[in-house]
XYZ file of C-alpha atoms in Angstrom:
738
model
C 108.571 52.215 0.729
C 104.851 51.982 0.570
C 104.508 55.700 -0.231
C 106.908 55.334 -3.218
C 104.975 52.289 -4.409
C 101.672 54.158 -4.206
C 103.079 57.192 -6.016
C 104.506 55.000 -8.787
C 101.254 53.067 -9.226
C 99.203 56.307 -9.352
C 101.668 57.561 -11.908
C 100.994 54.502 -14.050
C 97.264 55.037 -13.681
C 97.661 58.648 -14.765
C 99.642 57.585 -17.827
C 96.950 55.017 -18.730
C 94.250 57.689 -18.407
C 96.180 60.281 -20.392
C 97.027 57.795 -23.133
C 93.274 57.660 -23.947
C 93.375 54.363 -25.873
C 92.578 50.697 -25.558
C 95.819 49.690 -27.189
C 95.883 46.174 -25.837
C 92.298 45.518 -27.041
C 93.114 46.809 -30.532
C 96.192 44.591 -30.720
C 94.158 41.542 -29.815
C 91.633 42.358 -32.525
C 94.408 42.500 -35.130
C 95.726 39.095 -33.974
C 92.262 37.586 -34.408
C 92.075 39.138 -37.912
C 95.443 37.521 -38.768
C 94.207 34.129 -37.649
C 90.826 34.258 -39.368
C 91.811 35.965 -42.600
C 95.583 35.778 -43.195
C 95.301 36.766 -46.848
C 93.437 39.970 -46.023
C 95.882 40.732 -43.245
C 98.827 40.243 -45.706
C 97.097 42.488 -48.189
C 96.730 45.234 -45.544
C 100.330 44.799 -44.573
C 101.524 45.344 -48.184
C 99.151 48.163 -49.259
C 97.880 49.917 -46.141
C 100.731 49.476 -43.672
C 99.837 52.623 -41.739
C 96.523 51.069 -40.655
C 98.390 48.361 -38.780
C 100.749 50.922 -37.118
C 97.800 52.308 -35.212
C 97.845 55.416 -33.040
C 95.238 56.706 -30.679
C 93.040 59.651 -31.625
C 93.837 61.510 -28.375
C 97.532 61.139 -28.769
C 99.605 64.070 -30.022
C 102.094 63.477 -32.856
C 104.735 65.242 -30.795
C 104.533 62.876 -27.867
C 103.414 59.526 -29.512
C 106.580 57.573 -28.766
C 106.419 55.274 -25.733
C 103.551 56.919 -23.900
C 101.815 53.697 -22.796
C 103.178 52.032 -19.648
C 103.154 48.223 -19.514
C 100.117 47.061 -17.510
C 101.722 43.893 -16.228
C 104.477 45.659 -14.231
C 104.173 44.685 -10.554
C 104.396 47.254 -7.746
C 107.566 45.685 -6.338
C 109.295 45.979 -9.625
C 108.293 49.647 -9.813
C 109.967 50.338 -6.455
C 113.135 48.356 -7.063
C 113.777 49.428 -10.619
C 116.705 51.815 -10.949
C 116.556 52.419 -14.670
C 115.716 55.953 -15.671
C 113.214 56.595 -18.452
C 114.052 58.538 -21.564
C 112.710 62.071 -21.116
C 111.508 64.064 -24.097
C 111.927 67.798 -23.247
C 108.898 70.068 -23.413
C 109.561 73.287 -25.247
C 107.747 76.588 -25.119
C 106.536 76.176 -28.710
C 104.949 72.825 -27.821
C 103.047 74.352 -24.897
C 101.892 77.287 -27.017
C 100.591 75.012 -29.779
C 98.689 72.911 -27.222
C 97.159 75.980 -25.658
C 96.019 77.301 -29.065
C 94.495 73.976 -29.957
C 92.515 73.827 -26.681
C 91.212 77.391 -26.944
C 90.392 77.320 -30.628
C 88.774 73.893 -31.154
C 88.859 72.134 -27.822
C 91.247 69.390 -28.962
C 91.111 66.367 -26.742
C 94.609 65.500 -27.917
C 95.945 68.841 -26.701
C 94.053 68.528 -23.412
C 95.718 65.179 -22.721
C 99.114 66.517 -23.719
C 98.739 69.497 -21.396
C 97.752 67.241 -18.516
C 100.790 65.085 -19.137
C 102.992 68.181 -19.168
C 101.206 69.329 -15.980
C 102.024 65.989 -14.332
C 105.641 66.244 -15.432
C 105.761 69.718 -13.898
C 104.265 68.632 -10.652
C 106.532 65.512 -10.390
C 109.679 67.287 -11.436
C 112.636 65.662 -9.660
C 110.650 62.562 -8.515
C 112.019 59.042 -8.943
C 110.294 57.511 -11.956
C 111.230 53.948 -11.095
C 109.421 51.209 -12.999
C 109.739 52.844 -16.415
C 111.434 50.855 -19.132
C 114.528 52.062 -20.876
C 112.666 52.152 -24.167
C 109.844 54.249 -22.781
C 109.716 57.988 -23.192
C 108.190 60.579 -20.929
C 107.838 64.386 -21.054
C 110.353 66.300 -19.038
C 110.520 69.929 -17.809
C 113.886 71.468 -18.674
C 113.410 75.116 -17.729
C 111.477 77.298 -15.277
C 109.840 79.255 -18.126
C 108.181 76.062 -19.408
C 107.214 75.080 -15.895
C 105.617 78.437 -15.283
C 103.704 78.521 -18.568
C 102.289 75.012 -17.999
C 101.250 75.705 -14.425
C 99.573 79.117 -15.134
C 97.547 77.798 -18.132
C 96.449 74.522 -16.536
C 95.461 76.097 -13.222
C 93.606 78.929 -14.942
C 91.799 77.012 -17.659
C 91.593 73.327 -16.916
C 88.550 73.588 -14.572
C 86.395 75.145 -17.281
C 87.756 72.753 -19.948
C 86.952 69.589 -17.944
C 83.544 70.946 -16.878
C 82.706 71.270 -20.559
C 83.834 67.721 -21.322
C 81.876 66.305 -18.356
C 78.815 68.532 -19.035
C 78.947 69.720 -15.437
C 77.676 73.076 -14.133
C 79.830 75.976 -15.258
C 80.704 76.941 -11.631
C 80.326 75.376 -8.201
C 78.109 72.381 -7.713
C 76.805 70.434 -4.708
C 77.751 66.924 -3.588
C 74.496 65.530 -4.862
C 75.135 67.004 -8.302
C 78.628 65.509 -8.503
C 77.508 62.059 -7.338
C 74.782 62.025 -10.035
C 77.381 63.106 -12.591
C 79.614 60.085 -11.712
C 76.927 57.764 -13.227
C 76.987 59.373 -16.631
C 78.823 58.235 -19.714
C 80.879 61.429 -19.855
C 82.224 60.762 -16.441
C 83.267 57.248 -17.299
C 85.086 58.584 -20.314
C 86.599 61.828 -18.969
C 86.322 61.559 -15.164
C 89.821 60.213 -14.880
C 91.168 63.468 -16.363
C 89.662 65.365 -13.370
C 91.362 62.969 -10.938
C 94.670 63.441 -12.712
C 94.336 67.235 -12.518
C 93.383 67.276 -8.829
C 95.856 64.594 -7.807
C 98.814 66.338 -9.440
C 97.805 69.693 -8.058
C 97.783 68.157 -4.539
C 101.240 66.792 -5.154
C 102.724 70.112 -6.126
C 101.099 71.762 -3.069
C 103.389 69.511 -0.922
C 106.414 70.527 -2.927
C 106.132 74.269 -3.213
C 107.736 76.673 -0.694
C 106.720 80.060 -2.069
C 103.577 81.354 -0.340
C 102.427 83.275 -3.427
C 102.540 80.166 -5.574
C 100.716 78.141 -2.936
C 98.066 80.813 -2.567
C 97.417 80.995 -6.328
C 97.330 77.158 -6.643
C 94.810 76.814 -3.808
C 92.656 79.599 -5.186
C 92.452 78.040 -8.613
C 91.939 74.457 -7.354
C 89.061 75.761 -5.221
C 86.985 76.112 -8.399
C 87.107 72.331 -8.738
C 86.686 71.555 -5.022
C 83.198 70.088 -5.495
C 84.601 67.279 -7.633
C 86.544 65.977 -4.594
C 83.298 64.388 -3.465
C 83.932 61.696 -6.114
C 87.436 60.984 -4.679
C 87.153 60.481 -0.908
C 90.810 59.594 -0.312
C 91.997 62.640 -2.256
C 89.488 64.741 -0.321
C 91.015 63.735 2.994
C 94.456 64.558 1.713
C 93.331 68.004 0.526
C 91.706 68.791 3.878
C 94.917 67.840 5.698
C 97.237 69.988 3.598
C 94.869 73.018 3.444
C 94.457 72.998 7.257
C 98.233 72.939 7.546
C 98.601 76.014 5.265
C 95.754 77.760 7.116
C 97.390 77.208 10.522
C 100.978 77.941 9.569
C 100.703 80.479 6.805
C 100.571 84.249 6.872
C 98.647 86.936 5.037
C 96.810 85.953 1.849
C 97.742 82.264 2.193
C 95.756 81.991 5.401
C 92.718 83.713 3.904
C 92.730 81.652 0.721
C 93.123 78.412 2.661
C 90.116 79.333 4.838
C 87.986 80.131 1.735
C 88.874 76.719 0.361
C 87.858 74.965 3.565
C 84.585 76.906 3.863
C 83.751 76.106 0.256
C 84.278 72.430 0.923
C 82.027 72.536 3.970
C 79.232 74.369 2.133
C 79.324 72.074 -0.963
C 80.082 68.673 0.463
C 77.816 68.677 3.589
C 78.003 67.628 7.243
C 80.521 64.801 6.791
C 83.141 67.106 5.409
C 82.136 69.818 7.870
C 82.867 67.626 10.904
C 86.303 66.671 9.590
C 87.179 70.317 8.792
C 86.007 71.598 12.101
C 88.006 69.047 14.079
C 91.058 69.901 12.017
C 90.823 73.678 12.269
C 90.036 73.532 16.009
C 93.220 71.461 16.580
C 95.273 73.852 14.459
C 93.760 76.811 16.339
C 94.738 75.272 19.696
C 98.262 74.644 18.497
C 98.604 78.285 17.459
C 97.510 79.346 20.930
C 100.442 77.708 22.665
C 102.293 80.772 23.841
C 104.380 82.059 26.774
C 103.185 84.341 29.579
C 102.772 87.384 27.345
C 101.590 87.630 23.757
C 102.471 90.261 21.121
C 99.903 92.429 19.461
C 100.535 90.867 16.038
C 100.177 87.348 17.415
C 97.017 88.337 19.251
C 95.526 89.631 16.037
C 96.473 86.486 14.164
C 94.774 84.288 16.834
C 91.741 86.484 16.688
C 91.576 86.031 12.870
C 91.914 82.223 13.254
C 89.164 82.319 15.801
C 86.916 84.263 13.405
C 87.530 81.605 10.779
C 86.417 78.815 13.136
C 83.391 80.849 14.050
C 82.530 81.232 10.409
C 82.738 77.488 9.805
C 80.511 76.850 12.795
C 77.769 78.901 11.120
C 77.693 76.727 7.969
C 75.395 74.153 9.587
C 74.633 74.912 13.274
C 72.650 71.735 14.014
C 75.592 69.539 12.797
C 78.125 71.660 14.724
C 76.222 71.635 18.018
C 77.391 68.118 18.914
C 81.049 68.885 18.356
C 80.805 72.225 20.158
C 79.249 70.505 23.186
C 82.052 67.938 23.195
C 84.798 70.626 23.063
C 83.126 72.689 25.822
C 82.777 69.589 27.941
C 86.510 68.925 27.620
C 87.191 72.409 29.086
C 84.760 71.656 31.942
C 86.489 68.363 32.679
C 89.909 70.092 32.929
C 88.470 72.699 35.311
C 86.748 70.097 37.432
C 90.047 68.104 37.782
C 91.924 71.236 38.968
C 89.177 72.109 41.485
C 89.020 68.621 42.950
C 92.808 68.546 43.241
C 92.768 71.937 44.913
C 90.060 70.908 47.395
C 91.702 67.645 48.416
C 95.096 69.339 49.112
C 93.491 72.108 51.200
C 91.558 69.574 53.311
C 94.597 67.375 53.900
C 96.656 70.407 54.858
C 94.097 71.458 57.513
C 93.718 67.958 58.965
C 97.510 67.366 59.302
C 98.302 70.886 60.484
C 101.394 71.299 58.339
C 104.133 73.664 59.030
C 104.874 76.777 56.976
C 107.554 75.071 54.804
C 105.292 72.175 53.984
C 102.376 74.518 53.199
C 104.587 76.464 50.792
C 105.465 73.279 48.903
C 101.733 72.481 48.797
C 101.062 75.970 47.282
C 103.672 75.317 44.618
C 102.065 72.021 43.686
C 98.659 73.742 43.509
C 100.116 76.466 41.223
C 101.302 73.731 38.860
C 97.797 72.317 38.863
C 96.409 75.779 38.027
C 98.596 76.059 34.949
C 96.467 73.433 33.210
C 93.686 76.028 33.188
C 95.700 79.298 33.465
C 97.329 78.921 30.074
C 96.747 80.706 26.821
C 95.409 77.651 25.073
C 92.634 77.221 27.595
C 91.791 80.979 27.753
C 91.689 81.356 23.926
C 89.413 78.318 23.615
C 87.016 79.973 26.084
C 87.120 83.118 24.006
C 86.571 81.124 20.804
C 83.311 79.515 22.057
C 82.251 82.828 23.531
C 82.572 84.354 20.106
C 80.564 81.448 18.545
C 77.761 81.789 21.085
C 77.716 85.579 20.711
C 77.596 85.362 16.891
C 74.855 82.745 16.833
C 73.221 83.458 20.192
C 69.784 83.978 18.654
C 69.952 80.516 17.070
C 68.132 77.906 19.077
C 70.960 75.351 18.396
C 73.736 77.315 20.121
C 71.788 79.128 22.837
C 71.751 76.152 25.286
C 75.587 76.193 25.306
C 75.667 79.704 26.901
C 74.863 78.478 30.484
C 77.624 75.761 30.791
C 80.151 78.023 29.142
C 79.406 80.911 31.537
C 79.677 78.485 34.481
C 83.154 77.452 33.257
C 84.289 81.061 32.804
C 83.096 82.014 36.296
C 84.981 79.063 37.754
C 88.188 80.073 35.981
C 87.846 83.694 37.191
C 87.379 82.591 40.811
C 90.018 79.850 40.795
C 92.996 82.005 42.035
C 91.629 85.251 43.521
C 95.007 87.030 43.739
C 96.193 90.347 42.363
C 98.759 88.693 40.089
C 96.015 87.099 38.015
C 93.848 90.229 37.674
C 94.486 90.414 33.883
C 93.102 86.924 33.390
C 90.099 87.619 35.620
C 89.319 90.759 33.585
C 89.444 88.706 30.352
C 86.914 86.276 31.880
C 84.648 89.166 32.950
C 84.708 90.559 29.420
C 83.614 87.188 28.108
C 80.728 87.069 30.545
C 79.625 90.593 29.613
C 79.597 89.616 25.912
C 77.501 86.469 26.596
C 75.021 88.458 28.734
C 74.685 91.108 26.014
C 74.272 88.657 23.145
C 71.791 86.282 24.879
C 69.933 88.795 27.064
C 70.742 86.759 30.161
C 71.633 88.163 33.556
C 75.097 87.000 34.750
C 76.279 88.241 38.218
C 79.529 89.900 37.229
C 79.533 92.785 39.703
C 80.670 90.589 42.691
C 83.836 89.567 40.735
C 84.693 93.178 39.996
C 83.923 94.624 43.422
C 86.017 91.914 45.079
C 88.966 93.258 43.114
C 88.531 96.725 44.526
C 88.773 95.399 48.076
C 92.236 94.050 47.570
C 94.802 95.952 49.514
C 97.052 96.383 46.494
C 94.364 98.578 44.907
C 93.249 100.390 48.089
C 96.672 101.351 49.439
C 99.145 103.729 47.786
C 101.672 101.994 45.486
C 105.144 101.319 46.833
C 106.904 100.322 43.645
C 107.074 103.659 41.902
C 105.458 104.560 38.584
C 106.542 101.498 36.601
C 106.047 100.708 32.986
C 102.650 100.926 31.223
C 100.718 97.682 31.524
C 98.657 96.277 28.673
C 96.146 94.009 30.351
C 95.022 92.550 26.961
C 98.389 90.977 26.186
C 99.194 89.285 29.553
C 97.511 86.771 31.832
C 99.471 87.446 35.003
C 102.026 89.935 36.402
C 105.047 89.564 38.658
C 105.250 90.792 42.243
C 107.167 93.949 41.428
C 104.661 95.082 38.756
C 101.802 94.618 41.314
C 103.288 97.412 43.486
C 103.499 100.026 40.689
C 101.171 102.912 40.120
C 100.709 102.043 36.416
C 99.314 98.589 37.255
C 96.963 100.016 39.954
C 95.683 102.640 37.539
C 95.138 100.130 34.696
C 93.175 97.791 37.035
C 90.898 100.453 38.455
C 90.097 101.872 34.983
C 89.313 98.375 33.754
C 87.096 97.572 36.759
C 85.127 100.774 36.298
C 84.665 100.188 32.578
C 83.544 96.551 32.893
C 81.194 97.369 35.829
C 79.660 100.226 33.870
C 79.327 97.864 30.862
C 77.569 95.279 33.008
C 75.124 97.766 34.555
C 74.435 99.413 31.192
C 73.021 96.134 29.870
C 70.195 96.482 32.451
C 69.922 100.248 32.506
C 66.480 99.980 30.831
C 65.258 97.221 33.119
C 62.330 97.791 35.448
C 64.414 96.277 38.314
C 67.568 98.337 37.819
C 67.266 99.986 41.198
C 67.412 96.589 42.942
C 70.245 95.329 40.729
C 72.414 98.406 41.334
C 71.773 98.754 45.102
C 74.664 96.560 46.381
C 77.170 97.729 43.768
C 76.379 101.343 44.827
C 76.935 100.619 48.477
C 80.273 98.953 47.884
C 81.416 101.710 45.444
C 80.702 104.387 48.030
C 82.652 102.437 50.638
C 85.632 102.156 48.351
C 85.556 105.865 47.444
C 85.926 106.700 51.204
C 88.898 104.338 51.621
C 90.900 105.128 48.512
C 93.470 107.907 49.060
C 94.360 108.796 45.540
C 92.225 111.712 44.357
C 92.209 110.638 40.681
C 90.776 107.215 41.597
C 88.226 108.674 43.986
C 87.031 110.971 41.153
C 86.761 107.966 38.802
C 84.622 106.043 41.265
C 82.432 109.067 42.077
C 81.709 109.645 38.371
C 80.428 106.008 38.092
C 78.309 106.390 41.239
C 76.789 109.637 39.934
C 75.807 107.993 36.599
C 74.319 104.964 38.324
C 72.220 107.089 40.702
C 71.022 109.248 37.762
C 69.966 106.053 35.899
C 68.135 104.833 38.990
C 66.185 108.051 39.185
C 65.316 107.787 35.503
C 63.998 104.145 35.721
C 62.190 104.865 39.012
C 60.374 107.796 37.498
C 59.249 105.667 34.531
C 57.996 102.796 36.643
C 55.808 104.824 38.923
C 52.738 104.611 36.828
C 53.044 100.951 35.588
C 50.386 98.448 36.557
C 52.089 95.082 35.942
C 54.049 92.766 38.271
C 57.750 91.887 37.742
C 56.970 88.419 36.350
C 54.390 89.737 33.826
C 55.366 89.368 30.150
C 54.499 93.033 29.730
C 57.829 93.852 31.438
C 59.508 93.418 28.030
C 57.709 96.533 26.822
C 59.165 98.732 29.594
C 61.456 101.374 28.060
C 61.578 99.486 24.775
C 61.949 102.614 22.673
C 64.711 103.998 24.861
C 66.506 100.668 24.820
C 66.424 100.430 21.025
C 67.775 103.980 20.692
C 70.400 103.405 23.411
C 69.174 106.345 25.472
C 70.222 106.188 29.125
C 72.752 107.873 31.408
C 74.919 104.711 31.783
C 74.900 104.098 27.979
C 76.371 107.531 27.336
C 78.948 107.102 30.132
C 80.032 103.702 28.717
C 80.611 105.269 25.303
C 82.901 107.832 26.806
C 84.803 105.147 28.696
C 85.291 103.132 25.485
C 86.669 106.171 23.673
C 89.181 106.784 26.484
C 90.306 103.096 26.374
C 90.649 103.291 22.607
C 92.856 106.334 22.867
C 94.999 104.678 25.485
C 95.608 101.661 23.173
C 95.986 103.386 19.777
C 99.602 102.394 19.680
C 98.919 98.779 20.597
C 95.735 97.887 18.728
C 95.155 98.572 15.054
C 91.535 99.185 13.952
C 91.189 97.395 10.597
C 93.639 94.432 10.771
C 92.344 91.057 9.722
C 95.392 88.862 10.084
C 98.010 90.920 11.957
C 100.777 93.441 11.728
C 103.001 90.956 9.878
C 100.440 90.501 7.174
C 99.959 92.357 3.938
C 96.205 92.048 3.894
C 95.324 94.534 6.676
C 91.815 95.855 6.307
C 91.085 93.776 3.212
C 87.713 92.106 2.878
C 87.488 88.375 2.355
C 85.266 88.810 -0.748
C 88.187 90.480 -2.532
C 90.059 87.184 -2.535
C 87.411 85.529 -4.686
C 87.856 87.956 -7.523
C 89.776 86.562 -10.499
C 92.840 88.278 -11.743
C 94.509 86.992 -14.907
C 97.800 88.651 -14.037
C 97.926 87.018 -10.598
C 99.140 83.643 -11.920
C 101.850 85.213 -14.035
C 103.028 87.157 -10.968
C 102.995 84.016 -8.816
C 104.805 81.802 -11.350
C 107.338 84.350 -12.599
C 110.459 83.128 -10.685
C 113.028 80.521 -11.600
C 111.735 78.103 -8.904
C 111.442 74.421 -9.668
C 110.475 71.478 -7.339
C 113.496 70.126 -5.503
C 115.185 67.082 -7.046
C 115.942 63.906 -5.265
C 118.804 64.008 -2.792
C 120.887 61.304 -4.552
C 120.696 63.160 -7.814
C 121.603 66.488 -6.176
C 124.587 64.835 -4.422
C 125.814 63.261 -7.614
C 125.534 66.603 -9.385
C 127.435 68.335 -6.645
C 130.280 65.819 -6.926
C 130.575 66.430 -10.676
C 130.464 70.212 -10.199
C 133.049 70.053 -7.420
C 135.520 68.056 -9.493
C 135.035 70.357 -12.464
C 135.549 73.416 -10.315
C 138.719 72.008 -8.729
C 140.172 71.312 -12.194
C 139.394 74.838 -13.328
C 140.904 76.333 -10.203
C 144.044 74.272 -10.593
C 144.482 75.568 -14.163
C 143.936 79.184 -13.130
C 146.191 79.278 -10.027
C 149.224 81.546 -10.318
C 152.572 79.928 -9.441
C 153.500 82.299 -6.611
C 150.175 81.831 -4.793
C 149.797 78.073 -5.444
C 150.918 76.864 -2.024
C 148.282 78.708 0.036
C 145.449 78.267 -2.428
C 145.829 74.487 -2.855
C 145.826 74.064 0.915
C 142.653 76.107 1.345
C 140.911 74.200 -1.417
C 141.584 70.925 0.368
C 139.980 72.272 3.510
C 136.956 73.639 1.718
C 136.113 70.201 0.260
C 135.827 68.491 3.630
C 132.066 68.855 3.732
C 131.361 65.913 1.397
C 134.361 63.846 0.371
C 137.542 64.918 2.031
C 140.042 63.162 -0.231
C 138.487 63.762 -3.624
C 139.788 67.279 -4.147
C 143.307 66.402 -3.144
C 143.397 63.305 -5.320
C 142.240 65.304 -8.319
C 144.981 67.883 -7.715
C 147.609 65.124 -7.419
C 146.473 63.081 -10.434
C 148.297 65.129 -13.065
C 151.750 63.669 -13.737
C 154.645 65.996 -14.378
C 153.024 68.876 -12.488
C 154.346 70.671 -9.433
C 151.235 70.177 -7.315
C 152.599 66.952 -5.734
C 155.565 68.890 -4.376
C 153.613 71.964 -3.230
C 150.832 70.306 -1.289
C 152.663 70.308 2.019
C 154.265 73.727 1.760
C 154.763 75.665 5.032
C 154.492 72.412 7.016
C 157.331 70.335 5.592
C 159.916 69.924 2.783
C 158.709 70.279 -0.807
C 160.645 67.117 -1.720
C 158.523 65.030 0.656
C 156.787 62.117 -1.093
C 153.155 60.930 -0.925
C 153.662 58.233 1.683
C 155.398 60.512 4.169
C 152.780 63.236 3.608
C 149.929 60.835 4.355
C 151.436 59.857 7.728
C 151.629 63.474 8.797
C 148.930 64.579 11.288
C 146.060 66.498 9.650
C 145.850 70.239 10.005
C 143.260 71.476 12.593
C 139.959 72.446 10.995
C 139.289 75.640 12.872
C 139.611 77.566 9.584
C 137.314 75.113 7.696
C 134.859 77.844 6.684
C 137.509 80.090 5.222
C 137.214 79.320 1.483
C 139.267 81.137 -1.149
C 137.485 81.956 -4.427
C 139.693 82.003 -7.445
């Protein structure tokens, strides 16, 4: 009820703004004139009658009847009034004349008329309660008029209103807009901007076509800076744009993101915090998935994550506090799972539980792990990893690298079983990215080498070849997949690649020999145990490259004269590091090419949004380019906003009665029995008795006798027919078209 009141009141305010007159004031002045000088007033009435029948300058002659709403109408009366206003239809010629007047001479009258038509188009089908019977409003009667009004207003109104307000031609910061609100032009024409933005927001909530929504958001983005003057409207816009960003596909997602980023850049830290909280929540909701994820969904989530990362870079000092809070939430969840795990293990050892009881305890622990081992948690870790890697050189985000890497290591070590190897590998990739971006050493080799010592990877597979496993799209595998050769091969290849990636980060370090000593020992031990020749060859290739890199660094550090903690260490092999010249660096490049070839059918190279999108490989900058034909293409259908349910139901009833009468007239005598019976069944969806009463209302016809054919005598009267049991409705959907 309150929403309807608010919408009606805002509609009255729009009408008052668009009327552009002080009618009540003028009327009071004329009354004072009549009291002070009645003779002069009578003279004006006789000779210059048109002066007393005043009209506003900004009011068009086509729409001058009943445009002003009564100011003394209370909000309760607006909601309870059931009288419908008189609607004056807008024609194409009217719209064309307004457009010509605006373009040729900037007519204020035409501008107000266009905004009134725009409001009528945006509120098409709404309940205009509170309007008097004598009042007259503009009404949209066809989709062509609706399309013409929407395209012109969305394309041109921003520039027109900027000219009236003497605002910058494009863009504008919050400070500029707030200074503009104190000027005389704003007090005179600022309400027109509110009418334009408010009605555009209303139609965004009504439209269902993604192309229309995309075009509307793109055009309203040009006026986004003016939302600083309307805080309540700004909050509504942020909410609806975040919704379209999180639920849309293709261009709609991109355009929504550009709108949000433009708001954050122009309106400052307050808007940035609201937007970041909203997009982070929408991102988390999109990450709620099952055990496996499709390639297209993975690409969409990656795009949404890139959008959040882009927004974080607008103002890093302002974003740091929110980023710290979100990362601390992840740490709190992990700490709760670790404490629950530790308490259960200790209690189990103290009580010496039996096997059955220990199995139930394991099941409870697995449920606790699911709080952390779910896609939402993992994708949030990847999101903040991306943020830190993108802005790792910035002093504001660099301190977050340490707590985030600690959380990722805890997640990777939480359940050290073979079934969760895909998730552990994702965590190791994140750690390698953070180490590479920040230049920090993170001990990843122990996590990888522990995987090689699992019996499932050392012993020959017992489950056959199995299906190919994509470790990027799953977080865990079942027991049968663990025993297959495909899973064993995918795991060993991934371990070798990530270990080579980790060691290559330090292949130019003066201490590379010491860093690689333990990994070399354990790799040699594994190569002796493994029985599969192809895996042994894979491990020996890695050992050979690590030993060659050790010889290279040892030969270079023979003649140095500084200690390991000397700042001059940074200059060791600087040229080779910048050029990427080392044995391990070349080896890692070949491994990446092999992995890319293995996943060519699963991962597309240049997709921004996903396989379901039509914007693959398209740059974000291309969406800012203006295209005059884009609006005509978007608003070229016969779509109109949905009317109120009561009006639609009433219209359906009228159409149904009319259709039944036409069918009755067109029915052939020999088929009348079956057709009449089917028509009665097809009308059960709304009013079951209406169709039958209509068919029986004509006196002297045969329909009264034929209604119960095949089920009783044709001479049976109405009363006996009503007492008969109704026919079963199993054939309710079988309608006969005549």
